[in-house]
Short mmCIF file of C-alpha atoms in Angstrom, two decimals:
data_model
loop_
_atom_site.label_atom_id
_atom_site.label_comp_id
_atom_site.label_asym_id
_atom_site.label_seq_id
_atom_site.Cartn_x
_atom_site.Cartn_y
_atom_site.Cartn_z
CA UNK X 19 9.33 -34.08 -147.48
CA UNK X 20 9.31 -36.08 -144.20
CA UNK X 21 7.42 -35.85 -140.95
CA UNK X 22 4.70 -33.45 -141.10
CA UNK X 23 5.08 -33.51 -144.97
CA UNK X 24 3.75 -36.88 -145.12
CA UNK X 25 0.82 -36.01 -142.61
CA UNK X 26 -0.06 -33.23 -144.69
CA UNK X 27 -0.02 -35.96 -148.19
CA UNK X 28 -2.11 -38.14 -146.45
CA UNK X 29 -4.41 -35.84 -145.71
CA UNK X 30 -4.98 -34.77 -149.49
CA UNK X 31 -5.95 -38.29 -150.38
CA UNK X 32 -8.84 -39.14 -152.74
CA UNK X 33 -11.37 -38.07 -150.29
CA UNK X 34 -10.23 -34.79 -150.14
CA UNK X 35 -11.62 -32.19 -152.15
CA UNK X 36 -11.42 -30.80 -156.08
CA UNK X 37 -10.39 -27.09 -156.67
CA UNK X 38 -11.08 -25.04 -159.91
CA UNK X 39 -10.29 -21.80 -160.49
CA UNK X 40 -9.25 -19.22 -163.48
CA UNK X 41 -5.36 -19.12 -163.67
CA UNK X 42 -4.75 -16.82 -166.51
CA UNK X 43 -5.60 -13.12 -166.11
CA UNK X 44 -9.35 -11.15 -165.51
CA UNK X 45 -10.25 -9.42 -168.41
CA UNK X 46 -11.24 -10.23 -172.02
CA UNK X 47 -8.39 -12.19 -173.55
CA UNK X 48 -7.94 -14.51 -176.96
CA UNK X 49 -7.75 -17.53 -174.02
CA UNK X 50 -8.42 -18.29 -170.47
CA UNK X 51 -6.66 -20.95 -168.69
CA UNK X 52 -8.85 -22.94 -166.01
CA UNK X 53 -7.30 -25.25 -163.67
CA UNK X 54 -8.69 -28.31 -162.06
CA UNK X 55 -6.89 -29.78 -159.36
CA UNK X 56 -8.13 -32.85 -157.52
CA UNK X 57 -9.36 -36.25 -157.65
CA UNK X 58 -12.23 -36.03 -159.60
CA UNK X 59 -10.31 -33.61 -161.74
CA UNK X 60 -10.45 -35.99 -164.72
CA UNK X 61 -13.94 -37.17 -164.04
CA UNK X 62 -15.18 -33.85 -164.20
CA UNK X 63 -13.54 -33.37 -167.80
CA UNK X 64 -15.08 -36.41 -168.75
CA UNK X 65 -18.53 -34.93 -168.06
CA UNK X 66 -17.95 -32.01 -169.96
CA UNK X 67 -16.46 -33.74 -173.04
CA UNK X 68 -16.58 -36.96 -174.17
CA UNK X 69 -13.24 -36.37 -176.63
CA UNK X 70 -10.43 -38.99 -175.84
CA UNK X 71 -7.92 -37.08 -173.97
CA UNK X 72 -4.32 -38.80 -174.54
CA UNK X 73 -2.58 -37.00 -170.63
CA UNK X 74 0.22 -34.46 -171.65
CA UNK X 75 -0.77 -33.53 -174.56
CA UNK X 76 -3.28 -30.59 -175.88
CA UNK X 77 -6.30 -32.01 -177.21
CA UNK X 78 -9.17 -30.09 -179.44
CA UNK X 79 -12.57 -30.25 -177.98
CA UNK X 80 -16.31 -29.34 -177.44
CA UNK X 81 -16.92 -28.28 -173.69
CA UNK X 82 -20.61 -29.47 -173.15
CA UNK X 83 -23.44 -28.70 -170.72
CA UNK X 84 -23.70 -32.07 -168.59
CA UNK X 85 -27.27 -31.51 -167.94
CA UNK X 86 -28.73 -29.82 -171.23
CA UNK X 87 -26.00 -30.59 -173.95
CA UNK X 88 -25.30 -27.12 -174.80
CA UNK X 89 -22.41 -26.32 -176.36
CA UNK X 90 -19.88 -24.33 -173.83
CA UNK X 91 -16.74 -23.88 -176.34
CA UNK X 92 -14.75 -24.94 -178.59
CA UNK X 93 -11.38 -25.49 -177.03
CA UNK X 94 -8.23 -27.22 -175.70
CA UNK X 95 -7.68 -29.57 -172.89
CA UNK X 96 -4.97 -31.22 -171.57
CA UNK X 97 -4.34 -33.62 -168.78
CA UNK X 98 -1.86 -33.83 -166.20
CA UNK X 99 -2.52 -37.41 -163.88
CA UNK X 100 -0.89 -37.60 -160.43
CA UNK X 101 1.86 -38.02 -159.01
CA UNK X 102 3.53 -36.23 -162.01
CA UNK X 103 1.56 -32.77 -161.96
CA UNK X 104 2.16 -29.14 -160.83
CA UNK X 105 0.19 -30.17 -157.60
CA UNK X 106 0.74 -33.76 -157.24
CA UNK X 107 -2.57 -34.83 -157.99
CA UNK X 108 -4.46 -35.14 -161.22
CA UNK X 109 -5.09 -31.77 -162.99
CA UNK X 110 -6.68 -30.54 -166.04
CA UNK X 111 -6.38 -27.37 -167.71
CA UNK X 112 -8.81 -26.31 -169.90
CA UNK X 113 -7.50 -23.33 -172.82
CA UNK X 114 -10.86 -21.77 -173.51
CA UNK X 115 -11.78 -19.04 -175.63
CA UNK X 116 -11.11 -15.66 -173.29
CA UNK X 117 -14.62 -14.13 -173.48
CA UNK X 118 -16.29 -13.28 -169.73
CA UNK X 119 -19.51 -15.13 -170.94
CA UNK X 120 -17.76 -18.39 -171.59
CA UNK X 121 -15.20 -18.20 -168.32
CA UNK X 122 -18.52 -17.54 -166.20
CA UNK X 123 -20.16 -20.95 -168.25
CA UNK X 124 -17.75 -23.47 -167.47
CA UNK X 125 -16.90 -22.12 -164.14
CA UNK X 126 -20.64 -22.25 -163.26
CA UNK X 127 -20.74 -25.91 -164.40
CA UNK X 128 -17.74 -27.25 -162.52
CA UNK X 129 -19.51 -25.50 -159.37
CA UNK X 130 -22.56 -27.85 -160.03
CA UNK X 131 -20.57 -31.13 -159.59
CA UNK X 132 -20.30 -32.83 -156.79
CA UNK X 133 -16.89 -32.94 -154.97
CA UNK X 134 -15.70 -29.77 -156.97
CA UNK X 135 -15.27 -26.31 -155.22
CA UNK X 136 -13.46 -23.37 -156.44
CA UNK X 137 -10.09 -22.83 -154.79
CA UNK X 138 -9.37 -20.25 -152.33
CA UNK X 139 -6.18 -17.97 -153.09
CA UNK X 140 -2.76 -19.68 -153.26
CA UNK X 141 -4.19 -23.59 -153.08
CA UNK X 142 -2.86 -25.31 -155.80
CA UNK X 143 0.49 -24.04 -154.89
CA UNK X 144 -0.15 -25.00 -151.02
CA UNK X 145 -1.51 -28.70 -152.56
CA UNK X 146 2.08 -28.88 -154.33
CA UNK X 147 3.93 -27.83 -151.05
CA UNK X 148 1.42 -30.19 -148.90
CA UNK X 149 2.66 -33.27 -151.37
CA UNK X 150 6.25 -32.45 -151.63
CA UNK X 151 6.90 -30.96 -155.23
CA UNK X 152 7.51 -28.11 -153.88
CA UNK X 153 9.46 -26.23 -150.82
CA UNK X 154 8.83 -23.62 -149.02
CA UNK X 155 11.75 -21.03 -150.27
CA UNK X 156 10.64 -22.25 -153.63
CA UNK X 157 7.36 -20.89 -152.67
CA UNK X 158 8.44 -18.03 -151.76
CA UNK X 159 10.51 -17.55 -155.25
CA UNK X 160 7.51 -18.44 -157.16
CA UNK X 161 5.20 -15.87 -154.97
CA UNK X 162 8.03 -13.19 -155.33
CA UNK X 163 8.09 -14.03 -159.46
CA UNK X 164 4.57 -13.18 -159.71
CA UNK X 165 5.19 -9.63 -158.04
CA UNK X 166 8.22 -8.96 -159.58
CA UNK X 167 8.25 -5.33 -160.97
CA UNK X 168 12.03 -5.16 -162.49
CA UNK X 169 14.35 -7.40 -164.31
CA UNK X 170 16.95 -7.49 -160.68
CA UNK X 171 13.52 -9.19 -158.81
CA UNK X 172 12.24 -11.39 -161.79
CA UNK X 173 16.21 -12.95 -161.94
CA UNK X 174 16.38 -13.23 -157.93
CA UNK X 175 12.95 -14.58 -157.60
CA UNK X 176 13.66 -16.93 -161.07
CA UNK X 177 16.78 -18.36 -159.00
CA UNK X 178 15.35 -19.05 -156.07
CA UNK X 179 11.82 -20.92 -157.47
CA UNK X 180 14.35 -23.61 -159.37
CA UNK X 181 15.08 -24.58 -156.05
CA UNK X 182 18.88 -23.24 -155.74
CA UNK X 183 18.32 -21.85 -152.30
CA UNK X 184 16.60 -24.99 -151.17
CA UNK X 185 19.76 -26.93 -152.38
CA UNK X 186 22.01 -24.80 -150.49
CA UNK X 187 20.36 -24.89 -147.05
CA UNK X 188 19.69 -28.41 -147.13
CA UNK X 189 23.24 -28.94 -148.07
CA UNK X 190 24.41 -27.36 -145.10
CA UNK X 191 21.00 -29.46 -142.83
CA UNK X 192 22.41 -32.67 -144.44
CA UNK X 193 26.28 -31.83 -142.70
CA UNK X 194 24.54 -31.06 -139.16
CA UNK X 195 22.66 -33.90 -139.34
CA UNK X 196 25.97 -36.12 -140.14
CA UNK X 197 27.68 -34.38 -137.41
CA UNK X 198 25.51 -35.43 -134.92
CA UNK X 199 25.55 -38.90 -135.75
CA UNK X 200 29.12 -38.50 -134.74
CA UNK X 201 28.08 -36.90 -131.77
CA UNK X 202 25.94 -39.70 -130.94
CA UNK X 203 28.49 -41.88 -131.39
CA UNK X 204 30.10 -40.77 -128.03
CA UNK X 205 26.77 -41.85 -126.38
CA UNK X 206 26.46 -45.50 -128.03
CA UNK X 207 30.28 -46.09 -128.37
CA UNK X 208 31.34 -44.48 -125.17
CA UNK X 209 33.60 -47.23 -123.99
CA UNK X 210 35.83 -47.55 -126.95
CA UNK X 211 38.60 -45.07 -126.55
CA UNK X 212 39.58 -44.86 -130.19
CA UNK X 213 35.77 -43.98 -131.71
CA UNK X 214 34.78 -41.58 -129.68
CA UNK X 215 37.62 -38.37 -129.87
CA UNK X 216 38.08 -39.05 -133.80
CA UNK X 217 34.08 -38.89 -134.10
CA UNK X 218 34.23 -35.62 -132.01
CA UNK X 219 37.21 -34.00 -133.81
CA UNK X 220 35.44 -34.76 -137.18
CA UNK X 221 32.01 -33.04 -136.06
CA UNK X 222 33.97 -30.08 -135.04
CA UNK X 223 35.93 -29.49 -137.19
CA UNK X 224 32.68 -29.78 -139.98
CA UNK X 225 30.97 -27.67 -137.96
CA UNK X 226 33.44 -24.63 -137.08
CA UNK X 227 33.68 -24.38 -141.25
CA UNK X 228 29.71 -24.28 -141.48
CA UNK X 229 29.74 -21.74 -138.81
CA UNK X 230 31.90 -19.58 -140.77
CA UNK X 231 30.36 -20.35 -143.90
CA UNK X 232 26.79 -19.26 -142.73
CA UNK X 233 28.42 -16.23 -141.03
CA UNK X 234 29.96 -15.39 -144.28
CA UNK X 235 26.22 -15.74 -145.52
CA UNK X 236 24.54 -13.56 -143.60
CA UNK X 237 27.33 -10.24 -143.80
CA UNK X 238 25.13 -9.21 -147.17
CA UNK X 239 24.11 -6.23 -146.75
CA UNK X 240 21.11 -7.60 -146.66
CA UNK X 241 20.95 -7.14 -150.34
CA UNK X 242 18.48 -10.12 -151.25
CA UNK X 243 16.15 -8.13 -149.20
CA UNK X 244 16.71 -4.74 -150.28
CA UNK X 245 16.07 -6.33 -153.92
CA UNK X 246 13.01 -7.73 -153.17
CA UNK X 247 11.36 -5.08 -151.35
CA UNK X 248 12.71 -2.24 -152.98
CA UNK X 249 16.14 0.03 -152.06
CA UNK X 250 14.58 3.03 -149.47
CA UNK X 251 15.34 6.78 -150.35
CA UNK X 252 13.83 9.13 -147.96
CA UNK X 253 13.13 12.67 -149.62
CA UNK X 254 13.85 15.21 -146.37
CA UNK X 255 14.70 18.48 -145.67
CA UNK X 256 13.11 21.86 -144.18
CA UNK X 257 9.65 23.04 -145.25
CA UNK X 258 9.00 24.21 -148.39
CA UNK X 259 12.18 23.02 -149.80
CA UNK X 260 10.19 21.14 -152.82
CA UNK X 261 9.97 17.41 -151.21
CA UNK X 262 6.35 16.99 -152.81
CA UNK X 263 7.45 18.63 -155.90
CA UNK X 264 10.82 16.29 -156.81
CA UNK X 265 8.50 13.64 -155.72
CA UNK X 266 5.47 14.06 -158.44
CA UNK X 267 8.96 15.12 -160.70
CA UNK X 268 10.52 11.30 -160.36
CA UNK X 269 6.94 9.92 -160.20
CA UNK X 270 5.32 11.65 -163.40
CA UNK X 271 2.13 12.45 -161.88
CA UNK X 272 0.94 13.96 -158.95
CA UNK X 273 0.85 11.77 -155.91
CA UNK X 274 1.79 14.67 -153.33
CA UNK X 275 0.03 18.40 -152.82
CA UNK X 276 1.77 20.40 -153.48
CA UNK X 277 1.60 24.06 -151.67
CA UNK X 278 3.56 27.01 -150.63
CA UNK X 279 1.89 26.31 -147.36
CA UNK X 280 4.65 25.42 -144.84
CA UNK X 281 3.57 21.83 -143.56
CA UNK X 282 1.54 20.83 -145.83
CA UNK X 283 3.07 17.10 -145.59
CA UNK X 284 2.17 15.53 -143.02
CA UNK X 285 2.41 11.88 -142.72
CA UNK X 286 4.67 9.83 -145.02
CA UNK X 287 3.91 9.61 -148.74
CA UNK X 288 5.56 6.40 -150.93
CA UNK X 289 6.21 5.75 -154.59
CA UNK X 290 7.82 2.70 -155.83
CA UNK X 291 9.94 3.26 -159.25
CA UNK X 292 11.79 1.28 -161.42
CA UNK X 293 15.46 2.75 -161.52
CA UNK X 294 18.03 1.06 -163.96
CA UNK X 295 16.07 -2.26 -163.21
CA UNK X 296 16.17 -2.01 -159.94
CA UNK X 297 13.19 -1.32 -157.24
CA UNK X 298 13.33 2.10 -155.40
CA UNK X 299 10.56 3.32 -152.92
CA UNK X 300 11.11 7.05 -152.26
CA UNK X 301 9.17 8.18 -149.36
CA UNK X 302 8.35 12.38 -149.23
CA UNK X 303 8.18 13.22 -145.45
CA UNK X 304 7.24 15.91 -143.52
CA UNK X 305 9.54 19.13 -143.46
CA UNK X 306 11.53 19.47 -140.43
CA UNK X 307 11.81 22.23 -138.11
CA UNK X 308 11.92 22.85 -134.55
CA UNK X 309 9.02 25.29 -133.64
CA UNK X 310 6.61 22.32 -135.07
CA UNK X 311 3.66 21.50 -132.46
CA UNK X 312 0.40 18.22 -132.48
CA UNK X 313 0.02 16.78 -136.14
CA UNK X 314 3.12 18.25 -137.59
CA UNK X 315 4.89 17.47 -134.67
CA UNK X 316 4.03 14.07 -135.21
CA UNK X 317 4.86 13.73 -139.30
CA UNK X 318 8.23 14.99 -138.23
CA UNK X 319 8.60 12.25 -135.99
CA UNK X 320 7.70 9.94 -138.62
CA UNK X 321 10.09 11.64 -140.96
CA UNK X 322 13.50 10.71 -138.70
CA UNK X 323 12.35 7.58 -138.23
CA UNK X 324 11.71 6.66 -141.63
CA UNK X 325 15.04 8.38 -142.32
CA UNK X 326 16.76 6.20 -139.86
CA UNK X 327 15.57 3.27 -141.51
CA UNK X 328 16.48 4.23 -144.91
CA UNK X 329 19.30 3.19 -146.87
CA UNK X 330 19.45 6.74 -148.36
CA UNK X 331 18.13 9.66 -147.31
CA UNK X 332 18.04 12.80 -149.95
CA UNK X 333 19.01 16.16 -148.08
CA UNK X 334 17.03 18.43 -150.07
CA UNK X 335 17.61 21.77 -149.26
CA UNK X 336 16.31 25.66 -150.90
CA UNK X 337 18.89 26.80 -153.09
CA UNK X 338 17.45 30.24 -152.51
CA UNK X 339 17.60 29.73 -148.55
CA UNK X 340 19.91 27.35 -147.29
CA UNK X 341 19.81 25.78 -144.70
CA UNK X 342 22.05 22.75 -144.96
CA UNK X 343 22.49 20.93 -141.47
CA UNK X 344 21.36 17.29 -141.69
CA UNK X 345 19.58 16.37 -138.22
CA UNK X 346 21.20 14.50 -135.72
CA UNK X 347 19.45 11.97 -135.65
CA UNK X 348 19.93 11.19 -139.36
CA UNK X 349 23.05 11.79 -139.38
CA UNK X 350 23.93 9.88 -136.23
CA UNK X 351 22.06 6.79 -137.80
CA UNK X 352 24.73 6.02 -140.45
CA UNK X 353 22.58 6.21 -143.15
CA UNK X 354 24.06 7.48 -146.10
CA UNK X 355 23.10 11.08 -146.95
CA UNK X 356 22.58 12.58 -150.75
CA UNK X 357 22.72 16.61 -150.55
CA UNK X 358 20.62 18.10 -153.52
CA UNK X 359 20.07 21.79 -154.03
CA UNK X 360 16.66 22.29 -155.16
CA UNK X 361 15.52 25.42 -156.75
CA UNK X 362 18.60 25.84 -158.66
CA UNK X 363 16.86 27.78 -161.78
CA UNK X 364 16.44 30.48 -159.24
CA UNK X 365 20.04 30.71 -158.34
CA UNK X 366 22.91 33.03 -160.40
CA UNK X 367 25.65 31.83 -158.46
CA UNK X 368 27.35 28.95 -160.24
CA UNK X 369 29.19 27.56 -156.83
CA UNK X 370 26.37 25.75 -153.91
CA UNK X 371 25.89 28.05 -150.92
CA UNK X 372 28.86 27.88 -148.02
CA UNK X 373 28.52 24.82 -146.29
CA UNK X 374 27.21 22.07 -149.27
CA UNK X 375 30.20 20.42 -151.14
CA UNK X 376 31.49 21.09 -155.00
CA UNK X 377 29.71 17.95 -155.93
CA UNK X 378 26.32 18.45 -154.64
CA UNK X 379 23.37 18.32 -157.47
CA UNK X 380 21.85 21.22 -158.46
CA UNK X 381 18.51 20.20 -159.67
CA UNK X 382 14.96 22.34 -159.85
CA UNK X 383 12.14 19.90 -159.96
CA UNK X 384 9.69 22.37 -161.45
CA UNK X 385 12.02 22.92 -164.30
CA UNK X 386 13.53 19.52 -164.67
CA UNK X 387 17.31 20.78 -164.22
CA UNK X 388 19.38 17.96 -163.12
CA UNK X 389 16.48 15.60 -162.52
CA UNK X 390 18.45 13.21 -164.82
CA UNK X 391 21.80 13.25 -163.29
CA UNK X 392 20.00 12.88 -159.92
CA UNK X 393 17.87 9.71 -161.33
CA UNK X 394 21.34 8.59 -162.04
CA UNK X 395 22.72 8.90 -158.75
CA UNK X 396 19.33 7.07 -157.07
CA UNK X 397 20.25 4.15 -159.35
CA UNK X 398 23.42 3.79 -158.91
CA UNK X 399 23.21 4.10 -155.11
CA UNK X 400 20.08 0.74 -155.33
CA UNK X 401 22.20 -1.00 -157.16
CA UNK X 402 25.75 -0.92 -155.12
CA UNK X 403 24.27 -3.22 -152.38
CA UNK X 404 23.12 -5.67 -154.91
CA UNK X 405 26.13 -5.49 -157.14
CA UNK X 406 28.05 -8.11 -155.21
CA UNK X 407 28.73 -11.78 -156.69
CA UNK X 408 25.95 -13.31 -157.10
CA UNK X 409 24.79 -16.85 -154.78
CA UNK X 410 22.06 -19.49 -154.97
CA UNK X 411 21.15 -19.14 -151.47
CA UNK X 412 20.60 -15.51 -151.47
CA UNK X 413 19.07 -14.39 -147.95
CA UNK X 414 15.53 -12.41 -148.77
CA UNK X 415 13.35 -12.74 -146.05
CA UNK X 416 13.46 -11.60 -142.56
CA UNK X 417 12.29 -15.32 -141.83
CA UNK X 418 15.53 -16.78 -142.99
CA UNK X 419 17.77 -14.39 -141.69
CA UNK X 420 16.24 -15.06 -138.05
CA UNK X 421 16.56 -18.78 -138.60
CA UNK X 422 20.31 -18.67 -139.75
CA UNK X 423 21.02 -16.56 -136.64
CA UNK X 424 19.59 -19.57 -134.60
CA UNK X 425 20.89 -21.54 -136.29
CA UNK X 426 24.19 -20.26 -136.06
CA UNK X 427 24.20 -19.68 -132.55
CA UNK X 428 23.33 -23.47 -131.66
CA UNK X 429 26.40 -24.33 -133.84
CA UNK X 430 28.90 -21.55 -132.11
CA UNK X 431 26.93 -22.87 -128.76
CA UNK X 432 28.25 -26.87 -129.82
CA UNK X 433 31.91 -25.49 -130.50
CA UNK X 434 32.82 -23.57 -127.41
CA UNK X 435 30.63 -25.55 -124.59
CA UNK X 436 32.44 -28.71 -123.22
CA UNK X 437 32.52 -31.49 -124.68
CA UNK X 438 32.31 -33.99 -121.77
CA UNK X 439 28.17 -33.36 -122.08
CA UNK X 440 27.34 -35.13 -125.22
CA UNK X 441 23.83 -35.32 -124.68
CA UNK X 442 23.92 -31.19 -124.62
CA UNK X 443 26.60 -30.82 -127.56
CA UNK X 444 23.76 -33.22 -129.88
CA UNK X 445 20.97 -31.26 -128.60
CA UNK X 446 22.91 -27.74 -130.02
CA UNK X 447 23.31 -29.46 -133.63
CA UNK X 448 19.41 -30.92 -133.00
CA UNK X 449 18.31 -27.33 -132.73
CA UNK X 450 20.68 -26.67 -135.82
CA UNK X 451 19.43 -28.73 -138.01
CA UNK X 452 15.62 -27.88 -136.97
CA UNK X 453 16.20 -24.11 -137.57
CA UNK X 454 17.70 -24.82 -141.18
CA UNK X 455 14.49 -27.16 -141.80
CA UNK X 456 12.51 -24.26 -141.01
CA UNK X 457 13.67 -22.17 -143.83
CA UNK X 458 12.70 -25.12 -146.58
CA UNK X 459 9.37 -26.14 -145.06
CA UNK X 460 11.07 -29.67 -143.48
CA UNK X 461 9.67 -29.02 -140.36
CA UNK X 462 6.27 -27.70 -139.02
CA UNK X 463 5.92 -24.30 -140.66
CA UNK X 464 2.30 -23.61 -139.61
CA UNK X 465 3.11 -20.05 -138.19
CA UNK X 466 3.89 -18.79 -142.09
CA UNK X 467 1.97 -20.98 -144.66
CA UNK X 468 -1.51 -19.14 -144.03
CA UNK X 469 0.02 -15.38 -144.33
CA UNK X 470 2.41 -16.81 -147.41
CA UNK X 471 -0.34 -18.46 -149.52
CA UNK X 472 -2.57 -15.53 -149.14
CA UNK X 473 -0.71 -13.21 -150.75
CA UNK X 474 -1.06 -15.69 -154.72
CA UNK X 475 -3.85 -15.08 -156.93
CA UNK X 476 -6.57 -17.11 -156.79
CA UNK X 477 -5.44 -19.44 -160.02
CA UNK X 478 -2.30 -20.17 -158.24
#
């Protein structure tokens, strides 16, 4: 890392302070990891045991009371000195029997020595971005890794924590940069003819395929996203058409009331499942209808704007009383719409009510009749976005998306503005390269680190 990278090592010299924390799991366990991070990391090992510890390799020991000699535990430690470590600076890890009594023992000990604190959530991870072992999409993979509920997020997040994304976008940083040194060879060479329109026509020409390339990038689908946060159905229809009911149906349990009370949902109610490896929230929503008034009025609101913002919305309607219009609003949206014809089991006609095509599911979520075939469908619907060929740099935060639109405008800016104005054209690839550098950490993130590193466990 460069420029406020090396501020931020400097600052995490040997005055600065050593973390601890527990980095495996709460709970009873066979063993407990505990991390040290810091420099008196090793100093504070050698006060608990007085074993020879040979660094990168597991070593048995007896974890001692400094003060009293009592025995802590009988375990394994292992050494990781700096620069070579997860966090850049020495570490130690101690394996310790998993029992609450003995984690609470040594942790109370390493909180008695001086120059030893335990670390907030996220900080060794922010100590290995602050010294450059790790960047800031790589961050971002890890943090996504540890709340990965299906196999499609553990894979995405996997790729993009060994650093693939980060290769890509500094890749494509490394060619702005080179075109502007073309650029700026107008300004320093401006008086010899035959440097300056061959160092132009190169930096063009570089830079009208990277604009197509990242425009290329960002016509996904926004799929990286939709994996990471989860593909949005929207459960919607009339009231009373069994919203609640399909919804504790796909869920297994009850996590909507359920009532033959008209209106009884009123504000938006999500579940996050696991279809065919991929992550689906469905959201039930209010039942719509005109004559609605205050509260209801409101959930119904909610309802079409969740529904807009869908990538599916389920059109649930009463087999037994159709109604089978899709709201304008919905269906203006170009969201894509599911019909399903709940209630089914009370139906003796084999064809769907006038109006509803052949194909549309009959399914009774208080029976389970077609509940599989319609799990189907959700499935394969979350995974068509994401079913494209796969890429490193795969966009999945709103973050990156916002700085590749910057930072392809500053490059569409540099190929259709004069060229005369050199000091203008380098400034467009200067903002370039600065919004690419934002994605990877390579310039000053500040605005993100604090919300990012909050969201790890205290261990990491």
């Amino acid at each position: 890392m460069v420029g406020v990278m090396a501020d931020r090592t400097e600052n995490m010299g040997a005055g600065g302070a050593t973390i601890f924390a527990l980095a495996s799991g709460q709970g009873q366990a066979g063993i407990a990891v505990i991390r040290i991070s810091g420099p008196h990391a090793i100093a504070a090992l050698r006060r608990l045991s007085t074993t020879p510890i040979v660094p990168r390799q597991l070593t048995h020991t007896c974890l001692t009371d400094p003060a009293t000699g009592e025995l802590l535990d009988l375990c394994l430690v292992a050494t990781f000195p700096a620069p070579a470590s997860y966090t850049g600076e020495d570490v130690v890890e101690l394996h310790v029997h998993g029992g609450q009594v003995v984690i609470a023992g040594v942790l109370s000990r390493l909180g008695q020595m001086s120059g030893l604190r335990p670390a907030e959530p996220g900080e060794f991870t922010r100590r290995a971005f602050e010294n450059g072992k790790l960047d800031l999409t790589e961050v971002e993979g890890l943090a996504d890794l540890l709340a990965a509920e299906t196999e499609a997020q553990r894979h995405q997040a996997l790729t993009i924590a060994s650093g693939n994304q980060r290769q890509v976008y500094d890749s494509w940083r490394g060619q702005v940069i080179a075109a502007m040194a073309h650029v700026e060879a107008e300004l320093d060479f401006a008086d010899e003819a035959d440097v300056v329109p061959a160092s132009l026509r190169q930096a063009r020409a570089t830079m009208a395929a990277l604009h197509e390339e990242i425009g290329r990038h960002l016509a996904d689908g926004h799929r990286g996203e939709i994996m990471r946060e989860g593909f949005r159905v929207v459960l919607a229809g009339a009231p009373n058409v069994g919203k609640s009911s399909l919804l504790n149906a796909l869920a297994r349990r009850d996590v909507a009331i359920v009532s033959p009370e008209a209106g009884t949902t009123r504000d938006v109610i999500d579940v996050r499942l696991n279809l065919g490896g991929v992550s689906v929230l469905v959201s039930d929503t209010a039942g719509i209808r005109r004559e609605a008034q205050g509260v209801e009025a409101e959930g119904i609101r909610r309802t079409m704007a969740r529904g807009r913002a869908a990538e599916l919305v389920v059109w649930i309607v009463d087999a037994t009383y159709p109604e089978t219009r899709v709201p304008a609003e919905i269906a203006s949206a170009g969201v894509a719409v599911l019909p399903v014809l709940n209630k089914s089991d009370l139906l003796c006609q084999v064809r769907p009510p006038a109006g509803m095509p052949m194909e549309t599911l009959r399914i009774s979520a208080r029976t389970g009749l077609g509940l599989d075939r319609l799990v189907q469908a959700l499935a394969e619907a979350a995974r068509s976005p994401i079913g494209l060929a796969e890429t490193p740099a795969i966009i999945t935060r709103a973050r990156h998306r916002e700085a590749l639109l910057a930072t392809r405008q500053s490059l569409g800016t540099f190929l259709t503005e004069p060229e005369h104005a050199a000091e203008l054209r380098a400034e467009d690839l200067r903002s370039a390269a600065q919004a690419l550098g934002r994605v990877t950490g390579r310039v000053d993130v500040e605005d993100v680190l604090d919300q990012l590193f909050a969201t790890f466990c205290i261990g990491k």
